[in-house]
Short mmCIF file of C-alpha atoms in Angstrom, two decimals:
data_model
loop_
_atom_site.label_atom_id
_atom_site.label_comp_id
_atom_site.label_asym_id
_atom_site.label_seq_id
_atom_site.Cartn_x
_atom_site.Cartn_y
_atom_site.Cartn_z
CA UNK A 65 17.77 109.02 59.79
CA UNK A 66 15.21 108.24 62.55
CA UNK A 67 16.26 106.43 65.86
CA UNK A 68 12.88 106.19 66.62
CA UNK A 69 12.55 102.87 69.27
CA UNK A 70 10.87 99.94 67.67
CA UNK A 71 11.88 96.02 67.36
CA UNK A 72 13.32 96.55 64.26
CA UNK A 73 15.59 99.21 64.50
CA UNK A 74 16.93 98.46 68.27
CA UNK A 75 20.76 98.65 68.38
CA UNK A 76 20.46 94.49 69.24
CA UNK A 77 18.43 93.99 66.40
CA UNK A 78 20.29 95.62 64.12
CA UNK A 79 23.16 93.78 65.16
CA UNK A 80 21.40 90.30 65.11
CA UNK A 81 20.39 91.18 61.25
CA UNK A 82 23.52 92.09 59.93
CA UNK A 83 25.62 89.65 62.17
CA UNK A 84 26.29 87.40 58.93
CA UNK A 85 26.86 90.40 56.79
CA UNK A 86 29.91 91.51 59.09
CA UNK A 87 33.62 91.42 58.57
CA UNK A 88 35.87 89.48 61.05
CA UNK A 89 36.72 92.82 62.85
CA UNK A 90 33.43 94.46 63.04
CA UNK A 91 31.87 91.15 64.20
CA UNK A 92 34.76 91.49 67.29
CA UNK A 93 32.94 94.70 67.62
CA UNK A 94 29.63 93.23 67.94
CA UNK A 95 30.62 90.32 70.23
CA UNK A 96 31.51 93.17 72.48
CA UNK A 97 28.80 95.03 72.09
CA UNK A 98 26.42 92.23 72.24
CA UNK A 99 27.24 91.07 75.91
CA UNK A 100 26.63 95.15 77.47
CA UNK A 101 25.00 96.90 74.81
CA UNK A 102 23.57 99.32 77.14
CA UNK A 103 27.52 100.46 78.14
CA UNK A 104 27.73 101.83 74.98
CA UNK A 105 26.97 105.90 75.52
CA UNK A 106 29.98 105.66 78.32
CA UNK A 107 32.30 105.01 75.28
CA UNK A 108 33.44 107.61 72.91
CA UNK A 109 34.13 106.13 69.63
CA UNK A 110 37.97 105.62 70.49
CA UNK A 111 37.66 104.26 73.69
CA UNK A 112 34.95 101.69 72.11
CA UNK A 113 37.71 101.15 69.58
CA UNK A 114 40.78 100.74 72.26
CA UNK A 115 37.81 98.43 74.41
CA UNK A 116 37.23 95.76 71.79
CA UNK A 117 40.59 96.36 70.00
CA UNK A 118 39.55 97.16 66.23
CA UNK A 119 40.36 101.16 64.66
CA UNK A 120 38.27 103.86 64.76
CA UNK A 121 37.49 103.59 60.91
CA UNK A 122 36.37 99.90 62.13
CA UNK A 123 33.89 101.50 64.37
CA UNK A 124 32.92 103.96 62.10
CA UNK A 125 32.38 101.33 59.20
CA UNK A 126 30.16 99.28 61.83
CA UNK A 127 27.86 101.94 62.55
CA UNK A 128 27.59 102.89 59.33
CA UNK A 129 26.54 99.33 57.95
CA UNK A 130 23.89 99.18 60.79
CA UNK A 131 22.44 102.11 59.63
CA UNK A 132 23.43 104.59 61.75
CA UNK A 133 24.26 108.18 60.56
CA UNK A 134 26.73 108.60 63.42
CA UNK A 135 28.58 107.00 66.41
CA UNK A 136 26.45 109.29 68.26
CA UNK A 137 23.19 108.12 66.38
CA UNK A 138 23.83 105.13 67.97
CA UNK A 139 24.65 105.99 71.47
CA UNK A 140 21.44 108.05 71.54
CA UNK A 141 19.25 105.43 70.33
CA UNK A 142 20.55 103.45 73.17
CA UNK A 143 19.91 106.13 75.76
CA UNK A 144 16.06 106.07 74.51
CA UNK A 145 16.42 102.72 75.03
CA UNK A 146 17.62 102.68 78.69
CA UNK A 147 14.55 105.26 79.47
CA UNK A 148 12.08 103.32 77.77
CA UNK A 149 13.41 100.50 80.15
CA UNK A 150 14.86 98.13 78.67
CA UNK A 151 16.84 95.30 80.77
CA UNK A 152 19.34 94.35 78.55
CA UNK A 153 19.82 97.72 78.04
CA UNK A 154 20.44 98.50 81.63
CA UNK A 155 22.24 95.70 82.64
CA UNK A 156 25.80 96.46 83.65
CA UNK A 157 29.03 94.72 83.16
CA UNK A 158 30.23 96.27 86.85
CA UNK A 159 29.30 94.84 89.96
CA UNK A 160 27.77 97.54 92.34
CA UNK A 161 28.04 97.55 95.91
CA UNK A 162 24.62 98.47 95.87
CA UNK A 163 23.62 95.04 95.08
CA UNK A 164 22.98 94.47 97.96
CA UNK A 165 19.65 92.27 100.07
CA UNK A 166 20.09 95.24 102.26
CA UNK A 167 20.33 98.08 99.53
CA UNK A 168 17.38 96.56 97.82
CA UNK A 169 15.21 96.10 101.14
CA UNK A 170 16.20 100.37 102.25
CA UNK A 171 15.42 101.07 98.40
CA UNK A 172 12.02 98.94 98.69
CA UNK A 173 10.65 100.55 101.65
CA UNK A 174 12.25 103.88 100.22
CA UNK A 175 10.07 103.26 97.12
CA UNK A 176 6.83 102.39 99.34
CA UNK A 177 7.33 105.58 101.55
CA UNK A 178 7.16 108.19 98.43
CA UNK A 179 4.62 106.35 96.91
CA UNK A 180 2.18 106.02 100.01
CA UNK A 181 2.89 109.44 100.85
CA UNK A 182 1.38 110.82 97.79
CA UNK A 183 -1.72 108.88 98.87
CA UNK A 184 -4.55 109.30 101.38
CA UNK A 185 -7.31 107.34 103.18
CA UNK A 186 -9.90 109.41 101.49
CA UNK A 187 -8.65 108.79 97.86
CA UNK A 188 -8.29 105.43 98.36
CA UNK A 189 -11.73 104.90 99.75
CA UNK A 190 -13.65 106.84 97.24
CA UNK A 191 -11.79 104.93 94.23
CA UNK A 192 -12.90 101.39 96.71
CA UNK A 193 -16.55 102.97 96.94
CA UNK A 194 -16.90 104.02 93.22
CA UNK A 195 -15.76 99.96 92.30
CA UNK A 196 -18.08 98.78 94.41
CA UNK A 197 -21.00 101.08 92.94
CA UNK A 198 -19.70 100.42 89.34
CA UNK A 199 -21.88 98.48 86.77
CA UNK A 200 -18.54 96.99 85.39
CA UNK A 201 -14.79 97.62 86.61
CA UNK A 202 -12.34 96.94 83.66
CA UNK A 203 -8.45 96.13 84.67
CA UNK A 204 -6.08 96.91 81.69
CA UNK A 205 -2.51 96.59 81.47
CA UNK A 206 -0.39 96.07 78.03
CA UNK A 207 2.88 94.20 78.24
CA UNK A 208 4.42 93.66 81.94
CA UNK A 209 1.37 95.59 82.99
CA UNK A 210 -1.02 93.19 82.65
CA UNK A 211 0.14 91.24 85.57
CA UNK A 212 -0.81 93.96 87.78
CA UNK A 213 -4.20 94.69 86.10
CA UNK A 214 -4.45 90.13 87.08
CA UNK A 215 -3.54 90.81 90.38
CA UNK A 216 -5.69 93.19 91.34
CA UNK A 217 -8.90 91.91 89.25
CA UNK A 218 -7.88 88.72 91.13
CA UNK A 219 -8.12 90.11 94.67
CA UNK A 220 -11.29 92.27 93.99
CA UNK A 221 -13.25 89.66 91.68
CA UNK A 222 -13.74 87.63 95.19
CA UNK A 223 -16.85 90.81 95.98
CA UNK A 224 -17.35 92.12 92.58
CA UNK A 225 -18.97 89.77 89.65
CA UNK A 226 -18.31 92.00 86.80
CA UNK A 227 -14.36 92.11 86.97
CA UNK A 228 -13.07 92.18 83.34
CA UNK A 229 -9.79 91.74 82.51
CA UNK A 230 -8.29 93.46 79.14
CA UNK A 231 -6.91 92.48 76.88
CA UNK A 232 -8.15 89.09 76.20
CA UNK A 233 -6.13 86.51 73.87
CA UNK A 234 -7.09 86.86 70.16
CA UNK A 235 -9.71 90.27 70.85
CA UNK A 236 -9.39 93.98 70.17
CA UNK A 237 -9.46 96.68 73.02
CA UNK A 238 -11.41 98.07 70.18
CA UNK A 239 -13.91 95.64 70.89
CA UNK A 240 -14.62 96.62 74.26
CA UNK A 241 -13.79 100.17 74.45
CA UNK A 242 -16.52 101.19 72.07
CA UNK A 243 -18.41 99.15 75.24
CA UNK A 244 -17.07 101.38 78.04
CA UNK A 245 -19.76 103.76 79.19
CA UNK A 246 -21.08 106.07 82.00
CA UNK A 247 -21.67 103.82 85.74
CA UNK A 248 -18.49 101.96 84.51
CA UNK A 249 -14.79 102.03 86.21
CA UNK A 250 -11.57 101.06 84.25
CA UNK A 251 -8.51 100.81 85.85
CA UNK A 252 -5.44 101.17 84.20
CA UNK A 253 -1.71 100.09 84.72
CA UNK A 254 0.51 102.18 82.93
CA UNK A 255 4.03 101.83 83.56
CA UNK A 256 7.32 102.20 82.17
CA UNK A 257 6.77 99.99 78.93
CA UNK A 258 3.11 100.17 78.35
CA UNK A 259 1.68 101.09 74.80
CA UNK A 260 0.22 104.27 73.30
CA UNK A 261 -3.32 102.02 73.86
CA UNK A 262 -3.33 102.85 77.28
CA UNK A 263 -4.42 106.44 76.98
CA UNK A 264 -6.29 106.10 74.13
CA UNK A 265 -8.34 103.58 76.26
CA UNK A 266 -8.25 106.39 78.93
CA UNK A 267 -9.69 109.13 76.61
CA UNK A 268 -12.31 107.18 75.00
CA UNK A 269 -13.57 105.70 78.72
CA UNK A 270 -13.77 109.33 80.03
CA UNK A 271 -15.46 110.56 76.92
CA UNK A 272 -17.89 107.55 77.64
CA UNK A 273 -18.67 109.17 81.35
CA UNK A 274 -16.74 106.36 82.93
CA UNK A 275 -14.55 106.74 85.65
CA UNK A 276 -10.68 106.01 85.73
CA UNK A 277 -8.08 105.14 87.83
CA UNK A 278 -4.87 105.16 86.47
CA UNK A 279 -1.52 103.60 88.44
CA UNK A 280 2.31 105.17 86.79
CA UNK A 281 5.46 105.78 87.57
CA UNK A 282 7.91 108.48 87.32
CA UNK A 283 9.12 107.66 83.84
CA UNK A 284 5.17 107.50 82.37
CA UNK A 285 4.42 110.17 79.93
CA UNK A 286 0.74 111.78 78.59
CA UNK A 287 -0.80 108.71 80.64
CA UNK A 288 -4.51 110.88 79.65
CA UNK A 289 -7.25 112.46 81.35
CA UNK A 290 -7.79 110.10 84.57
CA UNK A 291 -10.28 110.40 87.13
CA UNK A 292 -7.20 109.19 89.54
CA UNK A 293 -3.97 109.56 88.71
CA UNK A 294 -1.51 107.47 91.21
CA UNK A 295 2.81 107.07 90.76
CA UNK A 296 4.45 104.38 92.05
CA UNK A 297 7.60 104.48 92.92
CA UNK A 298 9.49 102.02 90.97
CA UNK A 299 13.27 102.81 91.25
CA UNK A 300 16.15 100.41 91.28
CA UNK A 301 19.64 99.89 91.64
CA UNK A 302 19.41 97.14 88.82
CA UNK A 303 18.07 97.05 85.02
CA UNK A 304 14.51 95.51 86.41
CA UNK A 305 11.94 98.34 88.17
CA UNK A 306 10.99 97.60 92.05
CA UNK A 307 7.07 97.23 91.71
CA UNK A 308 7.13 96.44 95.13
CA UNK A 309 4.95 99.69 95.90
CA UNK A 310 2.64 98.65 92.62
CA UNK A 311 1.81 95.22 94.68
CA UNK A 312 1.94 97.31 98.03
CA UNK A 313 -1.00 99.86 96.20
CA UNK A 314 -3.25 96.94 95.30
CA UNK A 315 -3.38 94.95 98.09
CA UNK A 316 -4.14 98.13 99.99
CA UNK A 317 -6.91 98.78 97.38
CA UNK A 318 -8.49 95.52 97.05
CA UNK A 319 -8.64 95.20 100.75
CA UNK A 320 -10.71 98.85 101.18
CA UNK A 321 -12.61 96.70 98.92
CA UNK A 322 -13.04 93.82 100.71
CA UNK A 323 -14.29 96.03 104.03
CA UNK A 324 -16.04 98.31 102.23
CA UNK A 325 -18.00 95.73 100.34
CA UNK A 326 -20.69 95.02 103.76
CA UNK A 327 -22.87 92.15 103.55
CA UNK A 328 -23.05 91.59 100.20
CA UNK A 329 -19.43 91.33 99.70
CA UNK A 330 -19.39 88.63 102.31
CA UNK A 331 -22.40 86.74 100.88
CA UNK A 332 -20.54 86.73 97.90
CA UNK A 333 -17.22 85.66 99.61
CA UNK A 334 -19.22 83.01 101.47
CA UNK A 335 -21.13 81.27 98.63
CA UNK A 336 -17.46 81.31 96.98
CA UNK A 337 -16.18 79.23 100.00
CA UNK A 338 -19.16 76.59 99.81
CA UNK A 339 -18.49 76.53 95.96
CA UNK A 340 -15.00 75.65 97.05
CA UNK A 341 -15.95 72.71 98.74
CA UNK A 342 -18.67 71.43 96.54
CA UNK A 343 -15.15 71.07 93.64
CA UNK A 344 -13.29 70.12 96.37
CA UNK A 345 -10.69 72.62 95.69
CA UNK A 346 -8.52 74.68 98.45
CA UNK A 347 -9.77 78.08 98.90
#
């Protein structure tokens, strides 16, 4: 059968539908299970067994009703699982002595270092340029990403009006990708997690004559044909990715942005601060 990753046929969700259906022993099994399911491919099928004290027929029987061809079915599915990034799936029963504020400051800066190093002054100032120059500059980023596209749409919007972010509550990307054309810009956020739309968006926006910018990490695949293509480091000792260097990449960005905007930028930036004090809100 297919262990293709979806909602439906995640090792947890499997479990959570056919938690009722279970005997007293194999619902042991999923109790333990349930708390680390992402220490299951360190198991073999007997030391699973000898773990959460039921037989090895128990564990095969388990599998089996979740709709697994194999003990190793599962433990690959789960694997996928862990690369596609998953928390649960990479949280840990053991305590490291990695965890560490230390660990996680060297593995921070470590993450910064390679990512800034793959980087230059010139590539960062013609991506700044061709924003500024852009009729519109589109900021897209599906699940997690999308706070990234925010932040840096955020930053930027303060010196250039036509800032859209994507996707918008209750639209299509369809919607506006059929709008993408040549003098625009669409940056994309395209981390571990993000959705097949991503480069589809990509393809059609460079088929349109628009330019792209596109931020990954290691573990992105097939992102699509970018103008730019950027990787952030985003290792970590822990199940959640260190986007430190994401947040490091667009602040360095926007500001470019900010400088390289002259006096219209700050025209902009000043009639924003009056505006600010006409609502009587803090800038």
């Amino acid at each position: 059968m297919s262990t293709t990753i979806s909602a439906k046929d995640s090792l947890v969700a499997r479990i959570t539908r056919h938690r009722d259906d279970l005997s007293p022993t194999e619902r042991r099994l999923a109790e333990f299970l349930i708390d680390f399911p992402g220490n299951l491919p360190a198991y073999t099928a007997t030391e699973l067994a000898n773990a959460a004290r039921v037989s090895n027929a128990a564990v095969t029987r388990f599998f089996h009703r979740l709709g697994y061809d194999s003990y190793n079915d599962a433990r690959r599915q789960v694997r996928l699982e862990q690369k596609a990034g998953s928390p649960l799936m990479l949280l840990s029963g053991e305590s490291h002595a990695s965890d560490t504020l230390r660990a996680h400051l060297e593995l921070s800066v470590q993450n910064l270092s390679e990512t800034y190093g793959g980087l230059s002054d010139e590539m960062i100032d013609r991506i700044a340029r061709a924003m500024l120059a852009a009729k519109r500059v589109w900021f897209v980023g599906f699940r997690n990403n999308q706070s990234f596209a925010a932040y840096l749409r955020w930053q930027v919007f303060r010196v250039i009006e036509t800032s859209i972010l994507l996707p918008v509550a209750g639209e299509t990307i369809a919607e506006y990708a059929v709008t993408l054309n040549k003098g625009d810009v669409l940056i994309v956020f395209a981390l571990r997690r993000s959705t097949p739309a991503s480069s589809h968006l990509i393809t059609r926006a460079v088929e349109a004559g628009a330019q792209v910018l596109c931020v990954v990490d290691s573990a992105t695949e097939n992102p699509g044909p970018a103008t730019w293509l950027i990787t952030c480091q985003a290792r970590a000792a822990g199940p959640l990715d260190n986007h430190v260097a994401v947040i490091g990449l667009s602040h360095f960005l926007a500001t470019r942005v900010l400088e390289l905007s002259g006096r219209e930028g700050r025209r902009r930036m000043a009639a924003i601060e009056a505006a600010h004090d006409a609502f009587d809100e803090e800038p």
